[in-house]
Each structure stands twice: as structure tokens, then as C-alpha cells.
mmCIF file of C-alpha atoms and ligand atoms in Angstrom:
data_model
loop_
_atom_site.group_PDB
_atom_site.id
_atom_site.type_symbol
_atom_site.label_atom_id
_atom_site.label_comp_id
_atom_site.label_asym_id
_atom_site.label_seq_id
_atom_site.Cartn_x
_atom_site.Cartn_y
_atom_site.Cartn_z
ATOM 1 C CA MET A 1 -19.754 3.097 -15.157
ATOM 2 C CA LYS A 2 -16.466 1.312 -14.641
ATOM 3 C CA LYS A 3 -14.590 2.032 -11.426
ATOM 4 C CA ASP A 4 -10.831 2.159 -10.767
ATOM 5 C CA PHE A 5 -8.738 1.765 -7.647
ATOM 6 C CA LEU A 6 -5.777 4.112 -7.979
ATOM 7 C CA ALA A 7 -5.887 5.609 -4.485
ATOM 8 C CA ILE A 8 -7.643 4.766 -1.214
ATOM 9 C CA PRO A 9 -10.043 7.750 -1.492
ATOM 10 C CA ASP A 10 -11.417 6.145 -4.697
ATOM 11 C CA PHE A 11 -13.493 4.070 -2.247
ATOM 12 C CA THR A 12 -15.826 5.549 0.348
ATOM 13 C CA THR A 13 -15.437 4.473 3.966
ATOM 14 C CA GLU A 14 -18.496 2.251 3.470
ATOM 15 C CA GLU A 15 -16.962 0.626 0.385
ATOM 16 C CA ILE A 16 -13.692 0.058 2.244
ATOM 17 C CA LYS A 17 -15.557 -1.629 5.104
ATOM 18 C CA GLN A 18 -17.414 -3.821 2.579
ATOM 19 C CA THR A 19 -14.041 -4.671 1.015
ATOM 20 C CA PHE A 20 -12.657 -5.726 4.410
ATOM 21 C CA GLN A 21 -15.685 -7.957 5.012
ATOM 22 C CA LEU A 22 -15.349 -9.509 1.568
ATOM 23 C CA ALA A 23 -11.657 -10.167 2.199
ATOM 24 C CA LEU A 24 -12.398 -11.794 5.568
ATOM 25 C CA ASP A 25 -15.204 -13.933 4.116
ATOM 26 C CA MET A 26 -12.926 -15.163 1.326
ATOM 27 C CA LYS A 27 -10.047 -15.689 3.734
ATOM 28 C CA SER A 28 -12.188 -17.878 6.016
ATOM 29 C CA GLY A 29 -13.558 -19.801 3.037
ATOM 30 C CA LYS A 30 -17.133 -18.632 3.723
ATOM 31 C CA ILE A 31 -17.515 -17.425 0.140
ATOM 32 C CA LYS A 32 -15.678 -18.306 -3.057
ATOM 33 C CA PRO A 33 -16.829 -15.846 -5.709
ATOM 34 C CA LEU A 34 -15.716 -16.310 -9.328
ATOM 35 C CA PRO A 35 -16.205 -12.833 -10.857
ATOM 36 C CA LEU A 36 -13.231 -13.351 -13.194
ATOM 37 C CA LYS A 37 -14.420 -16.672 -14.658
ATOM 38 C CA ASP A 38 -13.470 -16.729 -18.358
ATOM 39 C CA LYS A 39 -11.901 -13.291 -17.927
ATOM 40 C CA ALA A 40 -8.318 -12.012 -18.120
ATOM 41 C CA VAL A 41 -6.360 -9.402 -16.157
ATOM 42 C CA ALA A 42 -3.286 -7.641 -17.587
ATOM 43 C CA CYS A 43 -0.684 -7.229 -14.819
ATOM 44 C CA ILE A 44 1.854 -4.629 -15.950
ATOM 45 C CA PHE A 45 5.076 -4.441 -13.938
ATOM 46 C CA LEU A 46 7.528 -1.644 -14.739
ATOM 47 C CA LYS A 47 9.302 -2.347 -11.417
ATOM 48 C CA PRO A 48 10.176 -5.613 -9.655
ATOM 49 C CA SER A 49 7.800 -7.313 -7.240
ATOM 50 C CA LEU A 50 7.366 -10.391 -5.103
ATOM 51 C CA ARG A 51 4.229 -9.820 -3.025
ATOM 52 C CA THR A 52 2.199 -7.780 -5.506
ATOM 53 C CA ARG A 53 2.917 -10.015 -8.463
ATOM 54 C CA ILE A 54 2.359 -13.338 -6.730
ATOM 55 C CA SER A 55 -0.669 -12.232 -4.715
ATOM 56 C CA PHE A 56 -2.364 -10.792 -7.802
ATOM 57 C CA GLU A 57 -1.592 -13.837 -9.939
ATOM 58 C CA VAL A 58 -2.801 -16.269 -7.277
ATOM 59 C CA GLY A 59 -5.794 -14.061 -6.439
ATOM 60 C CA ILE A 60 -6.866 -13.741 -10.070
ATOM 61 C CA ALA A 61 -6.671 -17.541 -10.468
ATOM 62 C CA GLN A 62 -8.730 -18.034 -7.283
ATOM 63 C CA LEU A 63 -11.384 -15.672 -8.674
ATOM 64 C CA GLY A 64 -11.574 -17.841 -11.800
ATOM 65 C CA GLY A 65 -9.526 -15.632 -14.128
ATOM 66 C CA LYS A 66 -6.283 -15.636 -16.047
ATOM 67 C CA SER A 67 -3.456 -13.167 -15.383
ATOM 68 C CA LEU A 68 -0.979 -11.899 -17.946
ATOM 69 C CA TYR A 69 2.410 -10.834 -16.612
ATOM 70 C CA ILE A 70 3.668 -7.931 -18.713
ATOM 71 C CA THR A 71 7.004 -6.197 -18.127
ATOM 72 C CA LYS A 72 8.363 -2.933 -19.517
ATOM 73 C CA ASP A 73 10.023 -4.710 -22.428
ATOM 74 C CA GLU A 74 6.707 -5.855 -23.919
ATOM 75 C CA ILE A 75 4.468 -2.776 -23.882
ATOM 76 C CA GLY A 76 6.908 0.123 -23.758
ATOM 77 C CA LEU A 77 4.175 2.195 -22.113
ATOM 78 C CA GLY A 78 4.447 5.777 -23.368
ATOM 79 C CA GLU A 79 7.553 4.943 -25.422
ATOM 80 C CA ARG A 80 6.801 2.229 -27.973
ATOM 81 C CA GLU A 81 3.163 3.243 -27.843
ATOM 82 C CA SER A 82 1.163 6.050 -26.213
ATOM 83 C CA VAL A 83 -0.569 5.417 -22.897
ATOM 84 C CA TYR A 84 -3.859 6.290 -24.637
ATOM 85 C CA ASP A 85 -3.392 3.605 -27.309
ATOM 86 C CA VAL A 86 -2.327 0.985 -24.772
ATOM 87 C CA ALA A 87 -5.464 1.759 -22.740
ATOM 88 C CA LYS A 88 -7.705 1.410 -25.814
ATOM 89 C CA VAL A 89 -6.094 -1.819 -27.045
ATOM 90 C CA LEU A 90 -5.956 -3.561 -23.652
ATOM 91 C CA SER A 91 -9.619 -2.666 -23.093
ATOM 92 C CA ARG A 92 -10.485 -4.784 -26.167
ATOM 93 C CA PHE A 93 -8.563 -7.843 -24.925
ATOM 94 C CA VAL A 94 -8.804 -8.056 -21.154
ATOM 95 C CA ASN A 95 -11.290 -7.252 -18.385
ATOM 96 C CA MET A 96 -9.059 -5.465 -15.857
ATOM 97 C CA ILE A 97 -5.582 -3.932 -15.620
ATOM 98 C CA MET A 98 -3.238 -3.937 -12.641
ATOM 99 C CA ILE A 99 -0.199 -1.707 -13.052
ATOM 100 C CA ARG A 100 3.003 -1.041 -11.089
ATOM 101 C CA ALA A 101 4.778 2.008 -12.454
ATOM 102 C CA PHE A 102 7.147 4.856 -11.709
ATOM 103 C CA ALA A 103 5.285 8.158 -12.235
ATOM 104 C CA HIS A 104 1.654 8.283 -11.098
ATOM 105 C CA LYS A 105 0.298 10.448 -13.950
ATOM 106 C CA PRO A 106 0.545 7.800 -16.720
ATOM 107 C CA VAL A 107 -1.413 5.430 -14.481
ATOM 108 C CA GLU A 108 -4.169 8.041 -14.170
ATOM 109 C CA GLU A 109 -4.065 8.500 -17.934
ATOM 110 C CA LEU A 110 -4.317 4.748 -18.453
ATOM 111 C CA ALA A 111 -7.340 4.575 -16.149
ATOM 112 C CA LYS A 112 -8.996 7.599 -17.767
ATOM 113 C CA ASN A 113 -8.778 6.066 -21.231
ATOM 114 C CA ALA A 114 -9.416 2.407 -20.436
ATOM 115 C CA THR A 115 -13.001 1.181 -20.441
ATOM 116 C CA ILE A 116 -12.115 -1.504 -17.863
ATOM 117 C CA PRO A 117 -11.122 -1.145 -14.181
ATOM 118 C CA VAL A 118 -7.505 -0.194 -13.439
ATOM 119 C CA ILE A 119 -5.789 -1.017 -10.131
ATOM 120 C CA ASN A 120 -2.681 0.778 -8.879
ATOM 121 C CA GLY A 121 -0.136 -1.834 -7.789
ATOM 122 C CA LEU A 122 2.304 0.927 -6.681
ATOM 123 C CA THR A 123 3.595 4.146 -8.167
ATOM 124 C CA ASP A 124 6.247 6.547 -6.885
ATOM 125 C CA LEU A 125 3.347 8.457 -5.303
ATOM 126 C CA LEU A 126 1.042 5.794 -3.824
ATOM 127 C CA HIS A 127 0.731 2.152 -2.788
ATOM 128 C CA PRO A 128 -2.981 1.821 -1.997
ATOM 129 C CA CYS A 129 -3.324 -2.003 -2.126
ATOM 130 C CA GLN A 130 -0.556 -2.249 0.463
ATOM 131 C CA VAL A 131 -2.225 0.065 2.954
ATOM 132 C CA MET A 132 -5.642 -1.569 2.395
ATOM 133 C CA GLY A 133 -4.047 -4.902 3.348
ATOM 134 C CA ASP A 134 -2.343 -3.233 6.303
ATOM 135 C CA LEU A 135 -5.628 -1.793 7.566
ATOM 136 C CA LEU A 136 -7.137 -5.294 7.349
ATOM 137 C CA THR A 137 -4.186 -6.659 9.337
ATOM 138 C CA ILE A 138 -4.688 -3.981 12.007
ATOM 139 C CA LEU A 139 -8.394 -4.798 12.136
ATOM 140 C CA GLU A 140 -7.566 -8.471 12.733
ATOM 141 C CA HIS A 141 -5.009 -7.761 15.447
ATOM 142 C CA LYS A 142 -6.607 -4.787 17.181
ATOM 143 C CA GLY A 143 -10.299 -5.293 16.396
ATOM 144 C CA LYS A 144 -10.601 -1.720 15.092
ATOM 145 C CA ILE A 145 -8.821 1.043 13.231
ATOM 146 C CA GLU A 146 -10.624 4.037 14.683
ATOM 147 C CA ASN A 147 -8.760 6.094 17.288
ATOM 148 C CA LEU A 148 -5.594 3.992 17.254
ATOM 149 C CA LYS A 149 -2.235 5.692 17.538
ATOM 150 C CA ILE A 150 -0.353 4.757 14.374
ATOM 151 C CA ALA A 151 3.276 5.839 13.934
ATOM 152 C CA TYR A 152 5.028 5.709 10.580
ATOM 153 C CA LEU A 153 8.799 6.014 10.856
ATOM 154 C CA GLY A 154 11.350 6.599 8.111
ATOM 155 C CA ASP A 155 11.131 7.793 4.532
ATOM 156 C CA GLY A 156 8.045 9.827 3.601
ATOM 157 C CA ASN A 157 7.202 7.786 0.512
ATOM 158 C CA ASN A 158 4.398 6.152 -1.492
ATOM 159 C CA VAL A 159 3.388 4.023 1.502
ATOM 160 C CA THR A 160 3.320 7.062 3.828
ATOM 161 C CA ASN A 161 1.225 8.940 1.272
ATOM 162 C CA SER A 162 -1.282 6.081 1.145
ATOM 163 C CA TRP A 163 -1.430 6.100 4.942
ATOM 164 C CA LEU A 164 -2.250 9.811 4.794
ATOM 165 C CA ASN A 165 -5.004 8.969 2.305
ATOM 166 C CA ALA A 166 -6.309 6.283 4.677
ATOM 167 C CA SER A 167 -6.512 8.917 7.420
ATOM 168 C CA THR A 168 -9.204 10.663 5.368
ATOM 169 C CA ARG A 169 -11.400 7.534 5.504
ATOM 170 C CA PHE A 170 -10.900 6.412 9.143
ATOM 171 C CA PRO A 171 -10.233 8.608 12.171
ATOM 172 C CA PHE A 172 -6.912 7.766 13.828
ATOM 173 C CA ASP A 173 -3.952 9.506 15.407
ATOM 174 C CA PHE A 174 -1.310 9.366 12.676
ATOM 175 C CA ARG A 175 2.261 10.377 13.443
ATOM 176 C CA VAL A 176 4.924 10.576 10.767
ATOM 177 C CA GLY A 177 8.449 10.509 12.165
ATOM 178 C CA THR A 178 10.876 11.548 9.461
ATOM 179 C CA SER A 179 13.641 14.035 8.659
ATOM 180 C CA PRO A 180 12.899 17.507 7.225
ATOM 181 C CA ASP A 181 14.327 16.265 3.889
ATOM 182 C CA THR A 182 12.213 13.123 3.554
ATOM 183 C CA LYS A 183 8.694 14.380 4.217
ATOM 184 C CA PRO A 184 5.665 12.833 2.479
ATOM 185 C CA ASP A 185 3.977 14.509 -0.492
ATOM 186 C CA GLN A 186 2.980 18.053 0.516
ATOM 187 C CA ASN A 187 -0.384 18.054 -1.317
ATOM 188 C CA ILE A 188 -1.460 14.702 0.101
ATOM 189 C CA PHE A 189 -0.351 15.798 3.572
ATOM 190 C CA GLU A 190 -2.310 19.056 3.367
ATOM 191 C CA TYR A 191 -5.362 17.258 1.983
ATOM 192 C CA ALA A 192 -5.315 14.850 4.931
ATOM 193 C CA GLU A 193 -4.948 17.749 7.369
ATOM 194 C CA ASP A 194 -7.709 19.748 5.692
ATOM 195 C CA MET A 195 -10.106 16.786 5.781
ATOM 196 C CA GLY A 196 -9.763 17.003 9.568
ATOM 197 C CA LEU A 197 -10.939 13.428 10.241
ATOM 198 C CA SER A 198 -7.682 12.216 11.797
ATOM 199 C CA LYS A 199 -5.093 13.887 13.969
ATOM 200 C CA ILE A 200 -1.924 14.198 11.864
ATOM 201 C CA THR A 201 1.497 14.948 13.326
ATOM 202 C CA LEU A 202 4.764 15.402 11.460
ATOM 203 C CA THR A 203 7.838 15.238 13.684
ATOM 204 C CA SER A 204 11.568 14.757 13.366
ATOM 205 C CA ASN A 205 11.634 13.211 16.845
ATOM 206 C CA PRO A 206 11.194 9.413 16.576
ATOM 207 C CA ARG A 207 10.301 9.093 20.244
ATOM 208 C CA GLU A 208 7.517 11.632 19.936
ATOM 209 C CA ALA A 209 6.172 9.677 16.947
ATOM 210 C CA VAL A 210 6.025 6.324 18.737
ATOM 211 C CA GLU A 211 4.922 7.599 22.180
ATOM 212 C CA ASP A 212 2.142 5.305 23.424
ATOM 213 C CA ALA A 213 1.612 3.943 19.888
ATOM 214 C CA ASP A 214 -0.638 0.965 19.084
ATOM 215 C CA VAL A 215 1.033 0.404 15.713
ATOM 216 C CA ILE A 216 4.546 1.216 14.509
ATOM 217 C CA TYR A 217 5.159 1.007 10.787
ATOM 218 C CA THR A 218 8.211 1.362 8.599
ATOM 219 C CA ASP A 219 9.405 0.835 5.037
ATOM 220 C CA VAL A 220 12.741 0.909 3.231
ATOM 221 C CA TRP A 221 14.552 4.249 3.301
ATOM 222 C CA ALA A 222 15.282 4.191 -0.436
ATOM 223 C CA SER A 223 12.377 3.063 -2.598
ATOM 224 C CA MET A 224 12.570 1.428 -6.019
ATOM 225 C CA GLY A 225 13.964 3.926 -8.488
ATOM 226 C CA GLN A 226 15.805 5.827 -5.719
ATOM 227 C CA LYS A 227 18.626 3.432 -4.982
ATOM 228 C CA ASP A 228 21.161 6.137 -5.966
ATOM 229 C CA LYS A 229 19.980 8.043 -2.882
ATOM 230 C CA ALA A 230 20.405 5.041 -0.555
ATOM 231 C CA GLU A 231 23.626 6.220 1.080
ATOM 232 C CA GLN A 232 22.328 9.744 1.658
ATOM 233 C CA LYS A 233 19.044 8.467 3.130
ATOM 234 C CA ARG A 234 20.905 6.015 5.364
ATOM 235 C CA MET A 235 22.658 9.018 6.915
ATOM 236 C CA ILE A 236 19.638 11.253 7.387
ATOM 237 C CA LEU A 237 17.233 8.558 8.551
ATOM 238 C CA LYS A 238 19.477 6.531 10.868
ATOM 239 C CA ASP A 239 17.691 7.798 13.999
ATOM 240 C CA PHE A 240 14.365 6.470 12.697
ATOM 241 C CA GLN A 241 15.294 2.798 12.888
ATOM 242 C CA ILE A 242 12.744 0.595 14.656
ATOM 243 C CA ASN A 243 14.687 -1.208 17.345
ATOM 244 C CA LYS A 244 14.116 -2.607 20.813
ATOM 245 C CA GLU A 245 15.017 0.698 22.498
ATOM 246 C CA LEU A 246 12.487 2.676 20.490
ATOM 247 C CA LEU A 247 9.755 0.084 21.052
ATOM 248 C CA LYS A 248 9.921 0.821 24.799
ATOM 249 C CA PHE A 249 8.180 4.148 24.188
ATOM 250 C CA ALA A 250 5.152 2.520 22.529
ATOM 251 C CA LYS A 251 2.307 0.585 24.180
ATOM 252 C CA LYS A 252 3.282 -2.842 25.494
ATOM 253 C CA ASP A 253 0.943 -4.548 23.021
ATOM 254 C CA CYS A 254 2.010 -2.363 20.099
ATOM 255 C CA ILE A 255 2.289 -4.242 16.806
ATOM 256 C CA VAL A 256 5.145 -3.650 14.364
ATOM 257 C CA MET A 257 4.518 -3.499 10.635
ATOM 258 C CA HIS A 258 6.635 -3.365 7.488
ATOM 259 C CA CYS A 259 5.307 -3.630 3.948
ATOM 260 C CA LEU A 260 8.436 -5.567 2.839
ATOM 261 C CA PRO A 261 10.882 -6.019 1.232
ATOM 262 C CA ALA A 262 12.987 -4.932 4.226
ATOM 263 C CA ASN A 263 16.578 -3.871 4.517
ATOM 264 C CA ARG A 264 17.124 -5.680 7.792
ATOM 265 C CA GLY A 265 19.543 -3.794 10.030
ATOM 266 C CA GLU A 266 18.634 -0.423 8.469
ATOM 267 C CA GLU A 267 15.029 0.720 9.046
ATOM 268 C CA ILE A 268 14.310 -2.263 11.329
ATOM 269 C CA THR A 269 16.452 -4.629 13.361
ATOM 270 C CA ASP A 270 16.244 -8.421 13.009
ATOM 271 C CA GLU A 271 15.326 -8.601 16.673
ATOM 272 C CA VAL A 272 12.171 -6.525 16.163
ATOM 273 C CA MET A 273 11.231 -7.912 12.772
ATOM 274 C CA ASP A 274 11.449 -11.485 14.051
ATOM 275 C CA GLY A 275 10.132 -10.590 17.505
ATOM 276 C CA PRO A 276 6.720 -11.267 19.092
ATOM 277 C CA GLN A 277 5.240 -7.875 18.198
ATOM 278 C CA SER A 278 5.961 -8.175 14.484
ATOM 279 C CA VAL A 279 3.029 -8.903 12.152
ATOM 280 C CA VAL A 280 4.946 -8.420 8.911
ATOM 281 C CA PHE A 281 4.092 -11.802 7.406
ATOM 282 C CA ASP A 282 0.390 -11.450 8.273
ATOM 283 C CA GLN A 283 0.567 -8.202 6.314
ATOM 284 C CA ALA A 284 2.152 -9.956 3.353
ATOM 285 C CA GLU A 285 -0.530 -12.672 3.392
ATOM 286 C CA ASN A 286 -3.330 -10.126 3.564
ATOM 287 C CA ARG A 287 -2.240 -8.622 0.255
ATOM 288 C CA LEU A 288 -3.813 -11.689 -1.349
ATOM 289 C CA HIS A 289 -7.130 -11.445 0.490
ATOM 290 C CA ILE A 290 -7.578 -7.685 0.178
ATOM 291 C CA GLN A 291 -6.683 -7.554 -3.508
ATOM 292 C CA LYS A 292 -9.140 -10.339 -4.264
ATOM 293 C CA ALA A 293 -11.757 -8.253 -2.444
ATOM 294 C CA ILE A 294 -10.795 -5.104 -4.372
ATOM 295 C CA MET A 295 -11.137 -7.024 -7.644
ATOM 296 C CA VAL A 296 -14.533 -8.411 -6.611
ATOM 297 C CA GLN A 297 -15.667 -4.865 -5.772
ATOM 298 C CA LEU A 298 -14.488 -3.520 -9.126
ATOM 299 C CA MET A 299 -16.299 -6.371 -10.929
ATOM 300 C CA GLY A 300 -19.573 -5.310 -9.306
ATOM 301 C CA GLY A 301 -19.468 -6.659 -5.746
ATOM 302 C CA ARG A 302 -20.391 -9.986 -4.177
HETATM 303 N N1 CP B 1 5.043 -4.822 -0.422
HETATM 304 C C1 CP B 1 5.149 -5.005 -1.762
HETATM 305 O O1 CP B 1 4.446 -4.385 -2.562
HETATM 306 O O2 CP B 1 6.056 -5.939 -2.125
HETATM 307 P P1 CP B 1 6.580 -6.196 -3.609
HETATM 308 O O3 CP B 1 7.341 -4.976 -4.032
HETATM 309 O O4 CP B 1 7.448 -7.413 -3.515
HETATM 310 O O5 CP B 1 5.386 -6.407 -4.501
HETATM 311 N N1 NVA B 2 8.362 2.313 -0.793
HETATM 312 C C1 NVA B 2 8.719 1.038 -1.377
HETATM 313 C C2 NVA B 2 7.605 0.075 -1.223
HETATM 314 C C3 NVA B 2 7.894 -1.309 -1.750
HETATM 315 C C4 NVA B 2 6.747 -2.224 -1.613
HETATM 316 C C5 NVA B 2 9.078 1.231 -2.831
HETATM 317 O O1 NVA B 2 8.392 1.985 -3.522
HETATM 318 O O2 NVA B 2 10.054 0.649 -3.286
#
């Protein structure tokens, strides 16, 4: 049966570990699998992208395949044509779909009706490829994920929700520092709490969130599709900026992460983003390696 990757819990912990190993083996050049040889991947982008688009296109080429860049003007997903029909038609032409969209539900509908694997390249709800790459980056820098203190500061968004999902696959101490008006998705939060694997803390005190942290993470305060709320979020989230002062409360060897693109001077200062603790460009690079590994997994493994 075909498998999709719409959310981190779509993979078991074992499968995620295999995916990390695959990514590392491809990154080091140890293996060069070609599971997409003579195959094509439809990459649908209903929102802009730098990292996701380029890393998927390059990754698909490195796996031997061809990528098709499709924007909202071509398909008109759910408008020009139903999601069901798009799923059926694309399944006859290509071997995999990667989609970046607004609402999450149409992506689930696409996956349900396609006979080929579908990968979530970001929705308003989740950004699983990002957090998979981030976990790989943490593994490289810290040698483990288990039992680390990981603080997410800022808007409770798609990236935060994927971090909560990750906390159901690896045990870590996850702190979300955000305002009462910008909390992550309630259902995903409760699911992560109920799973009981990780310690989850929600606080409106940024210092409490970063206390003794091994990893501090942030993202833009206003995500794509929310730019009309930018001014309001700037006001309510201003205390959650990652700056030199706040870093003093974390461990000395704490690493700083940002999925990018960043609004420098808002959620993170230049000084921290360009400083010695920042691993933001390692994160960006790892999008390539982890997504190649996810695609290999969905095509049947190494
Ligand atoms: N981090 C990330 O997904 O970047 P893009 O929006 O540029 O793809
Ligand atoms: N939360 C951000 C992530 C961008 C990669 C957004 O959805 O715009």
C-alpha cells in the first residue's frame, strides 16, 4: 500500500530513525540511491518558497527523477477542478506529489484519493519536513534528541505544531513560550500531552521557556497568509524575541535554530542569528538531505 508523509506521526520512531540514517548516508556520499529514475514528482506550491522548492527540486534530480513546479494558477486545486479529480489525474501521470498549501484538509483529501505518495511541504497546520530536518540538525550537533531541553519561542504555528508531533516520537523536554493569544493548535497540543512521552510546558514567560535549554528555536511571528496580522503579532510577541540577553538563561552550549525565512530584528536579532550558537544554515541545508530520505522511504526504502 502506498504511504504518505503529511505529518511526523505518519512515521514510527523506528522509521524516523531509519530516515535519519538514510539522510546521513546520502549526505556523506556513502550511498546514492536512484529510486526516482525515469519517474516524475509534481511539486504544487500554493504559497511562495525558497528552501522547500529548491531542496525538493535538487533532491528529486539527485534521486534520478524529474520535478514539475506547479503554482496555483495552473491547477486551481478545489476551484478549477475538485481535489478528488486532481488526485486521480496526477496519479496517472506522476509517481509522487509534494504540496505546499493553505488549509490542511485538502492536502489530506489529495492524499486519500491519490494512488501515489503525497508529501506535505507545509500547510497552515503543519510543516513536518522542516521539523524532520531540524531533528537531524540537532542529532548532528548534540549527538541525540532524547531528553534535551528544547524551547520554542514566538508564534504557536505550523512549525510549533510539528514540534509537538515530534514530541510524540522522541522523549524530550519541550517548552513553548508564547502569548495566550498565539498558542499552538489545541488538539495537537492535547494529543502530545496525552501521549505522555515528552514533558510539555506552555508558558507566557520567555525566561522560563529557555531556562537551561539545549536548543532555542523560533520562527516568524506572522506566517504566510497571516501578514495582515503582522502588526498585532509584533505587539503581543515582542517579549519573545531571541536576543543576547535571553540566551544567557540557556545552557552555554545551547544552539539557536530558525526555520527561515527570518524577519531579522523581530523574532531574532542579527547578533544571535549570525552568532556562534546559530545553526540556521545547517538547518536549511538539511532540508535537502532529509527530504531525499523521506522520498526514498516512500518509494520503498533503500
Ligand atoms: N523553511 C522553509 O520552508 O522555507 P521556504 O518557505 O522558503 O520553503
Ligand atoms: N510558519 C512559517 C514557516 C515558513 C517556513 C509560515 O508558515 O509562513
